[in-house]
Structures are given as C-alpha cells and as structure tokens.
Amino acid sequence: MSEPDDLRSLIELSCVHILNVFRDGGACIGFEFACTRDDEHGAGVMTHRRQMIAAGPADHSFVERVAERGLERL
C-alpha cells in the first residue's frame, strides 16, 4: 500500500467522539474505525483543530488522557 486511498477497503468509520478536552476554544475530536487488519482493537485518530495529535488502536479516539498528551506535544 502506497496511497491513502488504499486504506478505504480496510477501514470503516464507526464513531466520532467529541471529548471534554479543550484548548483555544476548540474540543478534541476522535475518529474511531473498524479495521479489517485488527478486528479486536480497531483504529483511532485524535484531532484538534484539523491537526492529528494521536493515532493508534481505537481507544486513541476516545481516551481523554490521549487527547491531553497530544495537546502537550503541540
């Protein structure tokens, strides 16, 4: 796989999480995906203001501590 479009057949958005973690008036938003490569853990992405601040298993999309750590690195 070399292109982002190659992922489309492997993942499916299952949930969007709006967290109670804020900075500069914007909340952290997590995207949880079902993933054919890891049925048990899925995949997750945490964002803040259009920036990806964390990626990993599905819990990276909804755990507040993941969002807080991501914001610390900005």
CSV table of C-alpha atoms in Angstrom, one decimal:
chain,number,residue,atom,x,y,z
A,1,MET,CA,0.0,0.0,0.0
A,2,SER,CA,1.4,3.3,-1.0
A,3,GLU,CA,-1.6,5.6,-1.4
A,4,PRO,CA,-4.2,6.9,1.2
A,5,ASP,CA,-7.0,5.5,-1.0
A,6,ASP,CA,-5.6,2.0,-0.5
A,7,LEU,CA,-6.9,2.2,3.1
A,8,ARG,CA,-10.5,2.6,2.1
A,9,SER,CA,-11.1,-1.1,1.8
A,10,LEU,CA,-9.5,-1.8,5.2
A,11,ILE,CA,-11.3,0.7,7.5
A,12,GLU,CA,-14.8,2.0,8.1
A,13,LEU,CA,-15.7,4.9,10.3
A,14,SER,CA,-17.7,3.6,13.2
A,15,CYS,CA,-17.9,6.6,15.7
A,16,VAL,CA,-17.0,10.2,16.1
A,17,HIS,CA,-16.2,11.3,19.7
A,18,ILE,CA,-16.2,14.9,20.9
A,19,LEU,CA,-14.2,15.0,24.0
A,20,ASN,CA,-14.4,17.2,27.0
A,21,VAL,CA,-10.7,18.3,26.4
A,22,PHE,CA,-10.3,21.8,25.1
A,23,ARG,CA,-7.6,24.2,24.0
A,24,ASP,CA,-8.0,27.6,22.5
A,25,GLY,CA,-11.8,27.2,22.4
A,26,GLY,CA,-11.7,24.0,20.4
A,27,ALA,CA,-12.5,20.5,21.6
A,28,CYS,CA,-10.5,17.4,20.7
A,29,ILE,CA,-12.4,15.2,18.3
A,30,GLY,CA,-11.7,11.5,17.9
A,31,PHE,CA,-12.5,9.2,15.0
A,32,GLU,CA,-12.9,5.5,15.7
A,33,PHE,CA,-12.6,3.0,12.8
A,34,ALA,CA,-13.4,-0.7,12.4
A,35,CYS,CA,-10.3,-2.2,10.8
A,36,THR,CA,-10.1,-5.5,8.9
A,37,ARG,CA,-6.4,-5.8,9.9
A,38,ASP,CA,-7.3,-5.7,13.7
A,39,ASP,CA,-10.9,-6.7,14.4
A,40,GLU,CA,-10.3,-6.7,18.2
A,41,HIS,CA,-8.7,-3.2,18.6
A,42,GLY,CA,-9.7,-1.3,15.5
A,43,ALA,CA,-8.1,2.0,14.8
A,44,GLY,CA,-8.4,5.5,16.2
A,45,VAL,CA,-7.3,9.0,15.4
A,46,MET,CA,-7.4,12.0,17.8
A,47,THR,CA,-7.5,15.5,16.3
A,48,HIS,CA,-7.5,19.1,17.5
A,49,ARG,CA,-8.3,22.0,15.1
A,50,ARG,CA,-7.6,19.9,11.9
A,51,GLN,CA,-4.3,18.5,13.3
A,52,MET,CA,-3.8,14.9,14.1
A,53,ILE,CA,-2.5,14.7,17.6
A,54,ALA,CA,-2.6,10.9,18.1
A,55,ALA,CA,-3.2,7.7,16.2
A,56,GLY,CA,-3.3,4.0,17.2
A,57,PRO,CA,-5.8,1.5,18.4
A,58,ALA,CA,-9.4,2.5,18.7
A,59,ASP,CA,-9.0,3.8,22.2
A,60,HIS,CA,-6.8,6.6,20.8
A,61,SER,CA,-10.1,8.2,19.6
A,62,PHE,CA,-11.9,8.5,23.0
A,63,VAL,CA,-9.5,8.3,25.9
A,64,GLU,CA,-9.2,11.9,27.4
A,65,ARG,CA,-5.6,11.3,28.6
A,66,VAL,CA,-4.6,10.5,25.0
A,67,ALA,CA,-6.0,13.9,24.0
A,68,GLU,CA,-4.3,15.7,26.8
A,69,ARG,CA,-0.9,14.2,26.0
A,70,GLY,CA,-1.4,15.0,22.3
A,71,LEU,CA,-2.1,18.7,23.2
A,72,GLU,CA,1.0,18.8,25.4
A,73,ARG,CA,3.1,17.9,22.3
A,74,LEU,CA,1.6,20.8,20.2
